[in-house]
Structure formats: C-alpha cells, structure tokens
Amino acid sequence: MSGPALRQLNAHRSIHEAAYGQVKDMTDVLKRLYQEGRNEEGKQAEEILIEHWRDHIISHADSEEEGLYQDFKKKYPEMSETIAQLTRDHDLLRKILAQIEADLEKEDKTKDRLAMYDSLLIVNWHHSRDEERYLLGE
Ligand SMILES: [Fe+2]
Ligand SMILES: [Fe+2]
C-alpha cells in the first residue's frame, strides 16, 4: 500500500489495525497448534504467518521508507531523528523475522520462535502508535 492512503491518518491507521489483527490471530492459532502437539500443522502455519508479515507489514514499511518518510524528511528536516527512529523499528522487525526464518527448521527452537512472534507483535504495535502520533498528527 502506498500513495495518498499512507498520508491520511484514518486510512493509514486502518491499514495498521487490519494487518495487526491478522498477524495476532494467526499467532494465537499457531500457539494453539503447538500446544495440542500438532507440530506439522504448526510448521505450516508458521510459514504462512512469516509470509503474511512479509507481504503486509514489511512491504508496508518498505513503501513508507521509499515514499512517506522521504517526503517528511524533505518537508520537515527537523524530523529526521524521528524518521531514523521509526526506520530502526522497521529494521528490528526485519531482523527478528530473519532470525525466525534462520531457526525455522530447528525443532529445539520452537519455543524461541514463538517468543519472537510475540516480539514482532509488540514492536509493531508501538511502532504503529508512534507513527500515527508523530507523522500523522494523531
Ligand atoms: Fe511504519
Ligand atoms: Fe505505517
């Protein structure tokens, strides 16, 4: 998603909320599968969840960095520190996701991966609120 929707608070916030709700629900399902010992299905659900993070949240971050953030820096140079912090949040999401993928085939790392899915949700939640506050005038 790019263009005018990202520059408008309500539209942008709905993108955040929809994506967050989806990955939160998918994470809950995933945990239940592992709790019930359905490990094969759990692994498949993880693959779908990782793809969802990439297609919906990381690609949203990429387009912000290419468009909205650049425009902001040009228009309000005094905001470049804030933009750097928000970009760092995106980088944390990318790093945590890369770690999950690196550990995906390791059976003994399932618990660690489940903790990392929670970390993604927490970082993303705070990031979205800050973005709405600092860039969209919430
Ligand atoms: Fe963002
Ligand atoms: Fe955003």
mmCIF file of C-alpha atoms and ligand atoms in Angstrom:
data_model
loop_
_atom_site.group_PDB
_atom_site.id
_atom_site.type_symbol
_atom_site.label_atom_id
_atom_site.label_comp_id
_atom_site.label_asym_id
_atom_site.label_seq_id
_atom_site.Cartn_x
_atom_site.Cartn_y
_atom_site.Cartn_z
ATOM 1 C CA MET A 1 0.000 0.000 0.000
ATOM 2 C CA SER A 2 1.348 3.420 -0.917
ATOM 3 C CA GLY A 3 0.261 6.806 -2.135
ATOM 4 C CA PRO A 4 -2.376 9.006 -0.505
ATOM 5 C CA ALA A 5 -3.645 6.343 1.926
ATOM 6 C CA LEU A 6 -0.355 6.426 3.822
ATOM 7 C CA ARG A 7 -0.609 10.197 4.246
ATOM 8 C CA GLN A 8 -4.073 10.170 5.758
ATOM 9 C CA LEU A 9 -4.419 9.234 9.435
ATOM 10 C CA ASN A 10 -7.618 7.198 9.337
ATOM 11 C CA ALA A 11 -6.725 5.252 6.201
ATOM 12 C CA HIS A 12 -3.207 4.601 7.426
ATOM 13 C CA ARG A 13 -4.413 3.588 10.869
ATOM 14 C CA SER A 14 -6.893 1.112 9.340
ATOM 15 C CA ILE A 15 -4.037 -0.484 7.408
ATOM 16 C CA HIS A 16 -2.129 -0.873 10.704
ATOM 17 C CA GLU A 17 -5.121 -2.256 12.563
ATOM 18 C CA ALA A 18 -6.144 -4.733 9.875
ATOM 19 C CA ALA A 19 -2.616 -6.102 9.493
ATOM 20 C CA TYR A 20 -2.058 -6.278 13.261
ATOM 21 C CA GLY A 21 -5.366 -8.102 13.840
ATOM 22 C CA GLN A 22 -4.472 -10.680 11.207
ATOM 23 C CA VAL A 23 -0.988 -11.492 12.473
ATOM 24 C CA LYS A 24 -2.215 -11.501 16.091
ATOM 25 C CA ASP A 25 -4.957 -14.032 15.277
ATOM 26 C CA MET A 26 -2.578 -16.151 13.206
ATOM 27 C CA THR A 27 -0.069 -16.162 16.085
ATOM 28 C CA ASP A 28 -2.772 -17.323 18.515
ATOM 29 C CA VAL A 29 -3.759 -20.168 16.174
ATOM 30 C CA LEU A 30 -0.127 -21.163 15.767
ATOM 31 C CA LYS A 31 0.417 -21.373 19.537
ATOM 32 C CA ARG A 32 -2.705 -23.494 19.948
ATOM 33 C CA LEU A 33 -1.491 -25.952 17.293
ATOM 34 C CA TYR A 34 1.824 -26.459 19.111
ATOM 35 C CA GLN A 35 0.067 -26.714 22.485
ATOM 36 C CA GLU A 36 -2.030 -29.521 21.028
ATOM 37 C CA GLY A 37 1.069 -31.258 19.683
ATOM 38 C CA ARG A 38 0.053 -30.677 16.053
ATOM 39 C CA ASN A 39 3.613 -29.854 15.040
ATOM 40 C CA GLU A 40 3.294 -30.435 11.284
ATOM 41 C CA GLU A 41 0.352 -28.053 11.067
ATOM 42 C CA GLY A 42 2.177 -25.665 13.377
ATOM 43 C CA LYS A 43 5.116 -25.516 10.986
ATOM 44 C CA GLN A 44 2.815 -24.874 8.027
ATOM 45 C CA ALA A 45 1.031 -22.134 9.969
ATOM 46 C CA GLU A 46 4.422 -20.566 10.715
ATOM 47 C CA GLU A 47 5.303 -20.466 7.026
ATOM 48 C CA ILE A 48 2.014 -18.735 6.247
ATOM 49 C CA LEU A 49 2.485 -16.311 9.144
ATOM 50 C CA ILE A 50 6.026 -15.380 8.038
ATOM 51 C CA GLU A 51 4.762 -14.733 4.524
ATOM 52 C CA HIS A 52 1.985 -12.581 5.947
ATOM 53 C CA TRP A 53 4.476 -10.494 7.922
ATOM 54 C CA ARG A 54 6.487 -10.005 4.709
ATOM 55 C CA ASP A 55 3.576 -9.280 2.383
ATOM 56 C CA HIS A 56 1.642 -6.992 4.692
ATOM 57 C CA ILE A 57 3.874 -5.438 7.319
ATOM 58 C CA ILE A 58 7.395 -5.436 5.881
ATOM 59 C CA SER A 59 6.187 -4.339 2.460
ATOM 60 C CA HIS A 60 4.181 -1.561 4.161
ATOM 61 C CA ALA A 61 7.414 -0.494 5.908
ATOM 62 C CA ASP A 62 9.350 -0.604 2.609
ATOM 63 C CA SER A 63 6.879 1.667 0.871
ATOM 64 C CA GLU A 64 6.860 4.097 3.806
ATOM 65 C CA GLU A 65 10.630 4.359 3.663
ATOM 66 C CA GLU A 66 10.532 4.960 -0.089
ATOM 67 C CA GLY A 67 7.685 7.486 -0.050
ATOM 68 C CA LEU A 68 6.169 8.943 3.106
ATOM 69 C CA TYR A 69 9.396 9.082 5.142
ATOM 70 C CA GLN A 70 11.369 10.695 2.303
ATOM 71 C CA ASP A 71 8.699 13.328 1.796
ATOM 72 C CA PHE A 72 8.643 14.028 5.519
ATOM 73 C CA LYS A 73 12.387 14.483 5.726
ATOM 74 C CA LYS A 74 12.305 16.915 2.826
ATOM 75 C CA LYS A 75 9.404 18.900 4.190
ATOM 76 C CA TYR A 76 10.410 18.852 7.863
ATOM 77 C CA PRO A 77 14.190 18.403 8.161
ATOM 78 C CA GLU A 78 13.876 18.774 11.951
ATOM 79 C CA MET A 79 12.002 15.451 11.959
ATOM 80 C CA SER A 80 14.916 13.398 10.597
ATOM 81 C CA GLU A 81 15.741 11.955 14.033
ATOM 82 C CA THR A 82 12.153 10.755 14.419
ATOM 83 C CA ILE A 83 12.262 9.237 10.931
ATOM 84 C CA ALA A 84 15.537 7.488 11.843
ATOM 85 C CA GLN A 85 13.878 6.019 14.953
ATOM 86 C CA LEU A 86 10.838 4.817 13.037
ATOM 87 C CA THR A 87 13.123 3.281 10.402
ATOM 88 C CA ARG A 88 15.011 1.494 13.190
ATOM 89 C CA ASP A 89 11.707 -0.029 14.327
ATOM 90 C CA HIS A 90 11.230 -1.382 10.793
ATOM 91 C CA ASP A 91 14.764 -2.781 10.895
ATOM 92 C CA LEU A 92 14.037 -4.567 14.175
ATOM 93 C CA LEU A 93 11.021 -6.223 12.574
ATOM 94 C CA ARG A 94 13.194 -7.289 9.616
ATOM 95 C CA LYS A 95 15.907 -8.645 11.929
ATOM 96 C CA ILE A 96 13.536 -10.603 14.168
ATOM 97 C CA LEU A 97 11.823 -12.071 11.121
ATOM 98 C CA ALA A 98 15.164 -13.073 9.591
ATOM 99 C CA GLN A 99 16.104 -14.788 12.877
ATOM 100 C CA ILE A 100 12.829 -16.711 12.897
ATOM 101 C CA GLU A 101 13.471 -17.859 9.334
ATOM 102 C CA ALA A 102 17.025 -18.906 10.157
ATOM 103 C CA ASP A 103 15.683 -21.043 13.037
ATOM 104 C CA LEU A 104 12.641 -22.385 11.244
ATOM 105 C CA GLU A 105 13.989 -25.866 10.637
ATOM 106 C CA LYS A 106 15.368 -26.268 14.178
ATOM 107 C CA GLU A 107 12.968 -28.374 16.233
ATOM 108 C CA ASP A 108 14.564 -27.326 19.515
ATOM 109 C CA LYS A 109 13.967 -23.646 18.704
ATOM 110 C CA THR A 110 10.176 -23.750 18.537
ATOM 111 C CA LYS A 111 9.758 -22.011 21.913
ATOM 112 C CA ASP A 112 12.230 -19.307 20.902
ATOM 113 C CA ARG A 113 10.374 -18.717 17.649
ATOM 114 C CA LEU A 114 7.055 -18.424 19.467
ATOM 115 C CA ALA A 115 8.607 -15.768 21.720
ATOM 116 C CA MET A 116 9.906 -13.941 18.645
ATOM 117 C CA TYR A 117 6.437 -13.841 17.038
ATOM 118 C CA ASP A 118 5.269 -12.093 20.224
ATOM 119 C CA SER A 119 8.202 -9.667 19.974
ATOM 120 C CA LEU A 120 7.208 -8.802 16.417
ATOM 121 C CA LEU A 121 3.686 -8.011 17.580
ATOM 122 C CA ILE A 122 4.907 -5.804 20.439
ATOM 123 C CA VAL A 123 7.446 -3.865 18.358
ATOM 124 C CA ASN A 124 4.906 -3.425 15.594
ATOM 125 C CA TRP A 125 2.182 -2.228 17.966
ATOM 126 C CA HIS A 126 4.373 0.500 19.486
ATOM 127 C CA HIS A 127 5.793 1.449 16.113
ATOM 128 C CA SER A 128 2.330 1.962 14.623
ATOM 129 C CA ARG A 129 1.190 4.148 17.542
ATOM 130 C CA ASP A 130 4.336 6.305 17.291
ATOM 131 C CA GLU A 131 3.995 6.639 13.541
ATOM 132 C CA GLU A 132 0.384 7.724 13.925
ATOM 133 C CA ARG A 133 1.370 10.220 16.634
ATOM 134 C CA TYR A 134 4.486 11.733 15.042
ATOM 135 C CA LEU A 135 3.747 11.641 11.331
ATOM 136 C CA LEU A 136 0.010 11.630 11.028
ATOM 137 C CA GLY A 137 -0.916 14.029 13.799
ATOM 138 C CA GLU A 138 -2.970 11.707 15.947
HETATM 139 FE FE FE B 1 5.994 2.010 9.651
HETATM 140 FE FE FE B 2 2.536 2.617 8.762
#
